[in-house]
Coordinates of C-alpha atoms in Angstrom, one line a residue:
M25 CA 56.4 153.0 114.4
S26 CA 56.8 149.6 116.1
Y27 CA 55.5 146.1 115.2
T28 CA 54.1 143.4 117.5
L29 CA 56.0 140.2 117.4
I30 CA 53.8 137.1 117.7
F31 CA 55.5 134.1 119.2
T32 CA 53.5 131.0 118.4
D33 CA 53.9 127.9 120.6
S34 CA 55.7 126.0 117.8
Y35 CA 58.1 128.9 117.3
K36 CA 58.8 129.1 121.1
K37 CA 59.7 125.4 121.1
R38 CA 62.0 125.8 118.0
A39 CA 63.6 128.9 119.5
R40 CA 64.4 127.1 122.8
R41 CA 66.1 124.3 120.8
F42 CA 67.9 126.8 118.7
A43 CA 69.2 128.6 121.8
Q44 CA 70.4 125.4 123.4
K45 CA 72.3 124.4 120.3
H46 CA 73.7 127.9 119.6
P47 CA 74.3 129.8 122.9
E48 CA 76.9 131.9 121.1
L49 CA 74.0 133.5 119.0
K50 CA 71.9 134.6 122.0
E51 CA 72.9 138.2 121.7
P52 CA 72.8 138.5 117.9
Y53 CA 69.3 136.8 118.0
R54 CA 68.1 139.2 120.7
K55 CA 69.3 142.2 118.6
V56 CA 67.5 140.9 115.5
L57 CA 64.2 140.5 117.4
E58 CA 64.6 144.0 118.8
L59 CA 65.3 145.6 115.4
L60 CA 62.6 143.5 113.8
S61 CA 60.0 144.9 116.1
Y62 CA 61.2 148.4 115.6
N63 CA 61.9 148.3 111.8
P64 CA 61.5 145.0 109.9
F65 CA 62.9 146.7 106.8
H66 CA 66.2 147.8 108.3
P67 CA 68.9 147.0 105.8
S68 CA 71.0 145.0 108.3
L69 CA 68.1 142.4 108.6
R70 CA 68.3 141.6 104.8
I71 CA 64.6 140.9 104.7
H72 CA 63.5 139.1 101.6
A73 CA 60.5 137.0 100.4
L74 CA 61.0 133.3 100.2
S75 CA 60.0 131.1 97.3
G76 CA 59.1 127.4 96.6
K77 CA 57.4 125.7 99.5
L78 CA 58.0 128.7 101.7
T79 CA 56.2 131.1 99.3
G80 CA 54.3 133.7 101.3
L81 CA 56.9 133.9 104.1
H82 CA 59.9 136.2 104.5
S83 CA 63.3 135.7 106.0
V84 CA 65.6 137.9 108.1
S85 CA 69.2 137.1 108.8
I86 CA 70.8 136.5 112.2
N87 CA 74.1 136.0 110.6
L88 CA 75.3 134.5 107.3
S89 CA 74.4 130.9 108.4
Y90 CA 71.2 131.4 110.4
R91 CA 67.8 133.1 109.8
I92 CA 64.4 133.6 111.2
T93 CA 61.5 132.9 108.8
L94 CA 58.4 135.0 109.4
E95 CA 55.0 136.1 108.2
I96 CA 54.5 139.8 108.0
M97 CA 51.0 141.4 108.3
I98 CA 51.9 145.0 107.4
T99 CA 48.3 146.3 107.7
E100 CA 48.0 145.1 111.3
K101 CA 51.6 145.9 112.3
E102 CA 52.1 142.3 113.3
I103 CA 54.9 139.9 112.6
I104 CA 54.3 136.2 113.2
L105 CA 57.5 134.3 113.8
V106 CA 57.4 131.0 112.1
N107 CA 60.9 129.3 112.4
V108 CA 64.4 130.0 113.4
G109 CA 67.4 127.9 112.1
S110 CA 69.8 127.5 109.3
H111 CA 69.3 128.5 105.7
D112 CA 68.9 124.8 104.8

């Protein structure tokens, strides 16, 4: 069972900036995307719902400091990537 990752234009722009700022995270980031498309509920991703102004979104971890926020449409097997960056 695999999921389709949807890369919005705004996400692509943020991801490019993130990659330029953090080249050391290129491989962990790639692995997270690969695992996310295969099984978004894999324990190593530490997926969890967000609250506050990010209610309705979920987050998966790249490492302890950085995450990807996303919207999951389980019924359509789609994952819309929203943002990548620090936990702040």
